[in-house]
GROMACS .gro file of C-alpha atoms in nm:
model
  341
    1UNK     CA    1   1.569  -0.896   2.524
    2UNK     CA    2   1.352  -1.021   2.264
    3UNK     CA    3   1.048  -0.913   2.102
    4UNK     CA    4   0.759  -1.034   1.873
    5UNK     CA    5   0.610  -0.881   1.595
    6UNK     CA    6   0.272  -1.025   1.507
    7UNK     CA    7   0.215  -0.987   1.120
    8UNK     CA    8   0.587  -1.012   1.039
    9UNK     CA    9   0.491  -1.057   0.673
   10UNK     CA   10   0.276  -0.777   0.648
   11UNK     CA   11   0.356  -0.399   0.485
   12UNK     CA   12   0.432  -0.247   0.836
   13UNK     CA   13   0.542  -0.527   1.032
   14UNK     CA   14   0.786  -0.659   0.777
   15UNK     CA   15   0.989  -0.298   0.774
   16UNK     CA   16   0.961  -0.289   1.194
   17UNK     CA   17   1.139  -0.579   1.184
   18UNK     CA   18   1.374  -0.475   0.931
   19UNK     CA   19   1.464  -0.206   1.107
   20UNK     CA   20   1.471  -0.402   1.452
   21UNK     CA   21   1.732  -0.630   1.289
   22UNK     CA   22   1.960  -0.384   1.167
   23UNK     CA   23   1.948  -0.203   1.544
   24UNK     CA   24   2.087  -0.525   1.696
   25UNK     CA   25   1.756  -0.676   1.818
   26UNK     CA   26   1.645  -1.016   1.816
   27UNK     CA   27   1.348  -1.046   1.670
   28UNK     CA   28   1.072  -1.340   1.655
   29UNK     CA   29   0.832  -1.297   1.381
   30UNK     CA   30   0.486  -1.456   1.392
   31UNK     CA   31   0.222  -1.480   1.081
   32UNK     CA   32  -0.018  -1.705   0.925
   33UNK     CA   33   0.085  -1.555   0.536
   34UNK     CA   34  -0.294  -1.606   0.443
   35UNK     CA   35  -0.436  -1.561   0.092
   36UNK     CA   36  -0.553  -1.217   0.154
   37UNK     CA   37  -0.326  -1.060  -0.083
   38UNK     CA   38  -0.066  -1.204  -0.312
   39UNK     CA   39   0.141  -1.455  -0.057
   40UNK     CA   40   0.441  -1.473  -0.286
   41UNK     CA   41   0.487  -1.116  -0.177
   42UNK     CA   42   0.460  -1.183   0.174
   43UNK     CA   43   0.737  -1.468   0.179
   44UNK     CA   44   0.929  -1.224  -0.022
   45UNK     CA   45   0.976  -0.991   0.278
   46UNK     CA   46   1.059  -1.287   0.521
   47UNK     CA   47   1.360  -1.411   0.294
   48UNK     CA   48   1.453  -1.026   0.281
   49UNK     CA   49   1.407  -1.034   0.655
   50UNK     CA   50   1.653  -1.368   0.652
   51UNK     CA   51   1.911  -1.239   0.448
   52UNK     CA   52   1.925  -0.901   0.643
   53UNK     CA   53   1.951  -1.141   0.944
   54UNK     CA   54   2.241  -1.339   0.854
   55UNK     CA   55   2.457  -1.074   0.637
   56UNK     CA   56   2.480  -0.892   0.978
   57UNK     CA   57   2.444  -1.176   1.245
   58UNK     CA   58   2.114  -1.085   1.409
   59UNK     CA   59   1.899  -1.279   1.538
   60UNK     CA   60   1.548  -1.333   1.320
   61UNK     CA   61   1.325  -1.646   1.412
   62UNK     CA   62   0.976  -1.661   1.167
   63UNK     CA   63   0.726  -1.903   1.325
   64UNK     CA   64   0.389  -1.945   1.109
   65UNK     CA   65   0.124  -1.908   1.309
   66UNK     CA   66  -0.273  -1.786   1.397
   67UNK     CA   67  -0.336  -1.559   1.677
   68UNK     CA   68  -0.660  -1.741   1.651
   69UNK     CA   69  -0.482  -2.004   1.799
   70UNK     CA   70  -0.375  -1.925   2.172
   71UNK     CA   71  -0.240  -2.263   2.150
   72UNK     CA   72   0.040  -2.194   1.913
   73UNK     CA   73   0.096  -1.807   2.031
   74UNK     CA   74   0.145  -2.011   2.403
   75UNK     CA   75   0.404  -2.159   2.242
   76UNK     CA   76   0.596  -1.872   2.145
   77UNK     CA   77   0.558  -1.722   2.467
   78UNK     CA   78   0.734  -2.020   2.647
   79UNK     CA   79   0.990  -2.074   2.438
   80UNK     CA   80   1.094  -1.694   2.420
   81UNK     CA   81   1.227  -1.468   2.707
   82UNK     CA   82   0.981  -1.176   2.541
   83UNK     CA   83   0.982  -0.832   2.689
   84UNK     CA   84   0.836  -0.634   2.409
   85UNK     CA   85   0.489  -0.829   2.171
   86UNK     CA   86   0.434  -0.539   1.912
   87UNK     CA   87   0.049  -0.695   1.729
   88UNK     CA   88   0.090  -0.565   1.372
   89UNK     CA   89  -0.138  -0.837   1.267
   90UNK     CA   90  -0.503  -0.829   1.107
   91UNK     CA   91  -0.701  -0.902   0.899
   92UNK     CA   92  -0.658  -0.561   0.709
   93UNK     CA   93  -0.915  -0.358   0.456
   94UNK     CA   94  -1.217  -0.131   0.526
   95UNK     CA   95  -1.416  -0.263   0.189
   96UNK     CA   96  -1.332  -0.609   0.268
   97UNK     CA   97  -1.459  -0.623   0.597
   98UNK     CA   98  -1.822  -0.547   0.464
   99UNK     CA   99  -1.830  -0.821   0.245
  100UNK     CA  100  -1.618  -1.020   0.497
  101UNK     CA  101  -1.681  -0.952   0.834
  102UNK     CA  102  -1.604  -1.285   1.035
  103UNK     CA  103  -1.285  -1.257   0.928
  104UNK     CA  104  -1.189  -0.984   1.097
  105UNK     CA  105  -1.425  -1.085   1.434
  106UNK     CA  106  -1.170  -1.394   1.455
  107UNK     CA  107  -0.809  -1.217   1.349
  108UNK     CA  108  -0.921  -0.892   1.526
  109UNK     CA  109  -1.083  -0.985   1.827
  110UNK     CA  110  -1.024  -1.316   1.889
  111UNK     CA  111  -0.642  -1.298   1.799
  112UNK     CA  112  -0.602  -0.959   1.958
  113UNK     CA  113  -0.714  -1.064   2.235
  114UNK     CA  114  -0.547  -1.427   2.245
  115UNK     CA  115  -0.184  -1.182   2.173
  116UNK     CA  116  -0.309  -0.966   2.509
  117UNK     CA  117  -0.410  -1.249   2.743
  118UNK     CA  118  -0.064  -1.440   2.644
  119UNK     CA  119   0.128  -1.055   2.689
  120UNK     CA  120  -0.099  -1.032   3.070
  121UNK     CA  121   0.031  -1.348   3.153
  122UNK     CA  122   0.396  -1.339   3.093
  123UNK     CA  123   0.485  -1.042   3.199
  124UNK     CA  124   0.514  -0.855   2.907
  125UNK     CA  125   0.699  -0.485   3.007
  126UNK     CA  126   0.541  -0.328   2.695
  127UNK     CA  127   0.220  -0.386   2.488
  128UNK     CA  128   0.207  -0.200   2.115
  129UNK     CA  129  -0.046  -0.249   1.872
  130UNK     CA  130  -0.203  -0.148   1.544
  131UNK     CA  131  -0.505   0.062   1.550
  132UNK     CA  132  -0.615   0.293   1.265
  133UNK     CA  133  -0.712   0.634   1.158
  134UNK     CA  134  -1.102   0.399   1.072
  135UNK     CA  135  -1.190   0.484   1.403
  136UNK     CA  136  -1.291   0.788   1.343
  137UNK     CA  137  -1.526   0.723   1.151
  138UNK     CA  138  -1.836   0.995   1.058
  139UNK     CA  139  -1.637   1.231   1.226
  140UNK     CA  140  -1.608   1.594   1.050
  141UNK     CA  141  -1.417   1.756   1.306
  142UNK     CA  142  -1.077   1.798   1.133
  143UNK     CA  143  -0.777   1.750   1.191
  144UNK     CA  144  -0.859   1.421   1.396
  145UNK     CA  145  -0.731   1.410   1.760
  146UNK     CA  146  -0.720   1.133   1.983
  147UNK     CA  147  -0.939   1.352   2.213
  148UNK     CA  148  -1.257   1.296   2.006
  149UNK     CA  149  -1.476   1.057   2.051
  150UNK     CA  150  -1.468   0.775   1.844
  151UNK     CA  151  -1.796   0.631   1.900
  152UNK     CA  152  -1.956   0.616   1.540
  153UNK     CA  153  -1.707   0.398   1.298
  154UNK     CA  154  -1.849   0.301   0.937
  155UNK     CA  155  -1.709  -0.037   0.897
  156UNK     CA  156  -1.634  -0.365   1.058
  157UNK     CA  157  -1.287  -0.322   1.026
  158UNK     CA  158  -1.281   0.046   1.225
  159UNK     CA  159  -1.525  -0.110   1.509
  160UNK     CA  160  -1.296  -0.396   1.547
  161UNK     CA  161  -0.995  -0.174   1.551
  162UNK     CA  162  -1.152   0.033   1.844
  163UNK     CA  163  -1.266  -0.235   2.002
  164UNK     CA  164  -0.900  -0.331   2.021
  165UNK     CA  165  -0.859   0.004   2.210
  166UNK     CA  166  -1.133  -0.028   2.417
  167UNK     CA  167  -0.979  -0.395   2.535
  168UNK     CA  168  -0.647  -0.279   2.571
  169UNK     CA  169  -0.753  -0.046   2.831
  170UNK     CA  170  -0.926  -0.302   3.034
  171UNK     CA  171  -0.660  -0.532   3.071
  172UNK     CA  172  -0.396  -0.225   3.165
  173UNK     CA  173  -0.672  -0.099   3.399
  174UNK     CA  174  -0.697  -0.511   3.549
  175UNK     CA  175  -0.322  -0.569   3.541
  176UNK     CA  176  -0.213  -0.269   3.520
  177UNK     CA  177  -0.028  -0.425   3.157
  178UNK     CA  178   0.128  -0.099   2.961
  179UNK     CA  179  -0.062  -0.080   2.647
  180UNK     CA  180   0.005   0.198   2.301
  181UNK     CA  181  -0.232   0.216   2.028
  182UNK     CA  182  -0.112   0.342   1.726
  183UNK     CA  183  -0.386   0.514   1.493
  184UNK     CA  184  -0.246   0.469   1.181
  185UNK     CA  185  -0.301   0.714   0.854
  186UNK     CA  186  -0.287   0.524   0.493
  187UNK     CA  187   0.037   0.432   0.551
  188UNK     CA  188   0.216   0.373   0.220
  189UNK     CA  189   0.606   0.278   0.064
  190UNK     CA  190   0.811   0.001  -0.127
  191UNK     CA  191   0.715  -0.352   0.008
  192UNK     CA  192   0.346  -0.207   0.026
  193UNK     CA  193   0.040  -0.370   0.014
  194UNK     CA  194  -0.130  -0.478  -0.333
  195UNK     CA  195  -0.498  -0.352  -0.212
  196UNK     CA  196  -0.359  -0.032  -0.161
  197UNK     CA  197  -0.411   0.284  -0.405
  198UNK     CA  198  -0.058   0.356  -0.441
  199UNK     CA  199   0.021  -0.012  -0.556
  200UNK     CA  200  -0.277  -0.035  -0.747
  201UNK     CA  201  -0.242   0.256  -0.962
  202UNK     CA  202   0.108   0.176  -1.031
  203UNK     CA  203   0.047  -0.132  -1.168
  204UNK     CA  204  -0.264  -0.021  -1.361
  205UNK     CA  205  -0.120   0.263  -1.501
  206UNK     CA  206   0.187   0.041  -1.636
  207UNK     CA  207  -0.009  -0.188  -1.784
  208UNK     CA  208  -0.249   0.064  -1.950
  209UNK     CA  209  -0.535  -0.050  -1.784
  210UNK     CA  210  -0.820   0.231  -1.621
  211UNK     CA  211  -0.793   0.311  -1.224
  212UNK     CA  212  -1.084   0.328  -0.993
  213UNK     CA  213  -1.124   0.669  -0.837
  214UNK     CA  214  -1.375   0.681  -0.587
  215UNK     CA  215  -1.607   1.015  -0.472
  216UNK     CA  216  -1.525   1.096  -0.869
  217UNK     CA  217  -1.156   1.215  -0.743
  218UNK     CA  218  -1.269   1.461  -0.433
  219UNK     CA  219  -1.113   1.282  -0.153
  220UNK     CA  220  -0.826   1.354   0.085
  221UNK     CA  221  -0.613   1.145   0.229
  222UNK     CA  222  -0.314   1.200   0.540
  223UNK     CA  223  -0.070   0.975   0.340
  224UNK     CA  224   0.211   0.860   0.542
  225UNK     CA  225   0.588   0.753   0.462
  226UNK     CA  226   0.617   0.378   0.564
  227UNK     CA  227   0.973   0.454   0.750
  228UNK     CA  228   0.795   0.776   0.971
  229UNK     CA  229   0.557   0.495   1.093
  230UNK     CA  230   0.898   0.253   1.152
  231UNK     CA  231   1.061   0.525   1.358
  232UNK     CA  232   0.760   0.654   1.530
  233UNK     CA  233   0.735   0.257   1.652
  234UNK     CA  234   1.047   0.196   1.759
  235UNK     CA  235   1.064   0.541   1.956
  236UNK     CA  236   0.722   0.353   2.147
  237UNK     CA  237   0.955   0.113   2.214
  238UNK     CA  238   1.138   0.254   2.438
  239UNK     CA  239   0.871   0.491   2.599
  240UNK     CA  240   0.602   0.251   2.738
  241UNK     CA  241   0.271   0.383   2.796
  242UNK     CA  242   0.224   0.544   3.168
  243UNK     CA  243  -0.070   0.644   3.434
  244UNK     CA  244  -0.159   1.011   3.361
  245UNK     CA  245  -0.139   1.200   3.677
  246UNK     CA  246  -0.364   1.468   3.596
  247UNK     CA  247  -0.641   1.237   3.434
  248UNK     CA  248  -1.008   1.347   3.527
  249UNK     CA  249  -1.238   1.106   3.556
  250UNK     CA  250  -1.519   1.408   3.509
  251UNK     CA  251  -1.356   1.519   3.211
  252UNK     CA  252  -1.196   1.196   3.068
  253UNK     CA  253  -0.947   1.235   2.810
  254UNK     CA  254  -0.971   0.963   2.571
  255UNK     CA  255  -0.600   0.931   2.458
  256UNK     CA  256  -0.510   0.898   2.845
  257UNK     CA  257  -0.564   0.725   3.185
  258UNK     CA  258  -0.545   0.611   3.513
  259UNK     CA  259  -0.319   0.310   3.386
  260UNK     CA  260  -0.067   0.300   3.210
  261UNK     CA  261  -0.252   0.347   2.838
  262UNK     CA  262  -0.163   0.515   2.531
  263UNK     CA  263  -0.306   0.626   2.208
  264UNK     CA  264  -0.120   0.789   1.955
  265UNK     CA  265  -0.199   0.925   1.615
  266UNK     CA  266   0.122   0.836   1.323
  267UNK     CA  267  -0.025   1.051   1.041
  268UNK     CA  268   0.199   1.301   0.794
  269UNK     CA  269  -0.066   1.567   0.895
  270UNK     CA  270  -0.059   1.732   0.571
  271UNK     CA  271  -0.350   1.579   0.353
  272UNK     CA  272  -0.333   1.519   0.009
  273UNK     CA  273  -0.621   1.503  -0.259
  274UNK     CA  274  -0.600   1.156  -0.444
  275UNK     CA  275  -0.549   1.376  -0.745
  276UNK     CA  276  -0.243   1.505  -0.677
  277UNK     CA  277  -0.143   1.188  -0.531
  278UNK     CA  278  -0.190   1.045  -0.900
  279UNK     CA  279  -0.017   1.302  -1.054
  280UNK     CA  280   0.282   1.217  -0.869
  281UNK     CA  281   0.265   0.868  -0.961
  282UNK     CA  282   0.232   0.998  -1.337
  283UNK     CA  283   0.556   1.215  -1.275
  284UNK     CA  284   0.752   0.901  -1.168
  285UNK     CA  285   0.601   0.660  -1.402
  286UNK     CA  286   0.588   0.947  -1.685
  287UNK     CA  287   0.276   0.805  -1.816
  288UNK     CA  288  -0.064   0.949  -1.738
  289UNK     CA  289  -0.325   0.747  -1.579
  290UNK     CA  290  -0.635   0.629  -1.775
  291UNK     CA  291  -0.894   0.720  -1.504
  292UNK     CA  292  -1.245   0.584  -1.397
  293UNK     CA  293  -1.417   0.854  -1.141
  294UNK     CA  294  -1.660   0.627  -0.945
  295UNK     CA  295  -1.921   0.753  -0.671
  296UNK     CA  296  -1.818   0.709  -0.283
  297UNK     CA  297  -1.775   0.339  -0.151
  298UNK     CA  298  -1.958   0.191   0.098
  299UNK     CA  299  -1.775   0.207   0.455
  300UNK     CA  300  -1.528   0.500   0.317
  301UNK     CA  301  -1.492   0.879   0.413
  302UNK     CA  302  -1.423   1.152   0.230
  303UNK     CA  303  -1.086   1.291   0.425
  304UNK     CA  304  -0.841   1.198   0.721
  305UNK     CA  305  -0.593   1.422   0.857
  306UNK     CA  306  -0.426   1.341   1.226
  307UNK     CA  307  -0.327   1.573   1.472
  308UNK     CA  308   0.019   1.485   1.586
  309UNK     CA  309   0.086   1.692   1.878
  310UNK     CA  310   0.045   1.419   2.150
  311UNK     CA  311   0.308   1.181   1.909
  312UNK     CA  312   0.576   1.455   1.940
  313UNK     CA  313   0.538   1.597   2.292
  314UNK     CA  314   0.581   1.195   2.399
  315UNK     CA  315   0.874   1.125   2.160
  316UNK     CA  316   1.013   1.404   1.986
  317UNK     CA  317   0.913   1.270   1.647
  318UNK     CA  318   0.676   1.393   1.381
  319UNK     CA  319   0.660   1.162   1.016
  320UNK     CA  320   0.739   1.454   0.771
  321UNK     CA  321   0.824   1.241   0.474
  322UNK     CA  322   0.740   1.443   0.152
  323UNK     CA  323   0.484   1.282  -0.103
  324UNK     CA  324   0.689   1.340  -0.388
  325UNK     CA  325   0.963   1.135  -0.253
  326UNK     CA  326   0.751   0.831  -0.089
  327UNK     CA  327   0.613   0.830  -0.383
  328UNK     CA  328   0.925   0.817  -0.614
  329UNK     CA  329   1.080   0.529  -0.376
  330UNK     CA  330   0.815   0.287  -0.405
  331UNK     CA  331   0.758   0.340  -0.773
  332UNK     CA  332   1.159   0.275  -0.810
  333UNK     CA  333   1.118  -0.048  -0.576
  334UNK     CA  334   0.807  -0.151  -0.782
  335UNK     CA  335   0.972  -0.154  -1.131
  336UNK     CA  336   1.271  -0.346  -0.950
  337UNK     CA  337   1.093  -0.587  -0.737
  338UNK     CA  338   0.886  -0.673  -1.073
  339UNK     CA  339   1.102  -0.632  -1.344
  340UNK     CA  340   1.189  -1.034  -1.429
  341UNK     CA  341   0.849  -1.139  -1.239
   0.00000   0.00000   0.00000
């Protein structure tokens, strides 16, 4: 069996491919290597996957291509015996979506539809895709639950991710395609994205530069360590979405359906203040941050907090890595990775 992971050069996609290879899976990685952030970091991730593949004699194939090109994608579906498709590819970033919304429409909606359509056409057994905690938008009822209505997004990025969930449900209903959506909550860890807080803060503190902290530091995030995210995905691969026999159409449950459709929060369920997060980074670096306090940014939210009871009920697993451990692992990786750069 071969698995397709789109966004293989991305943060989560890379770690997922790495774990699948270690488990002896044959992985097809697909990514367009766009320039949203440092391409060299993406290439280093792909090289690391090739190294693991060569050392452990497992098969990793990397294909450079765009989700927006249905022709390129179809060549992959035609060539390989794919059973599972895990769509981690997307144009990331809440703030960039406000500046460049068209990039999100093309990648996150047009591209998403292309890979979903091909999954239907080629009889994929399980389609898993990345959604986001951003879909909760202006909700203030904490913790965020999959049962909550998510009809009020506050960024283009969030709107595209919510669109993914709706389109996936429609395909599941029309074509009996098992689809599982994953609402990630602020994923962090080694090999992370340079546009994320942990990466930016660590880099700036080491260089003696000030860091920007929004809403004057009054923010909470449900930081979720990358290894916990990957463990969740791997367990979900082996348990495809199923129809919910007790689904009540008069009182619909947004997390499930009469068709094989599921949505799960992937979070640590322990919100941490941004100032405590910064303190952990300072402790690891043995340096103090210079902080530039700023107002809340457009499209941002004050607090996130995941209820993961449905995930635990489904796969008997719950993310649990502590902030202290996760930040330390990232800082150690960062210093090692950039020491000669």
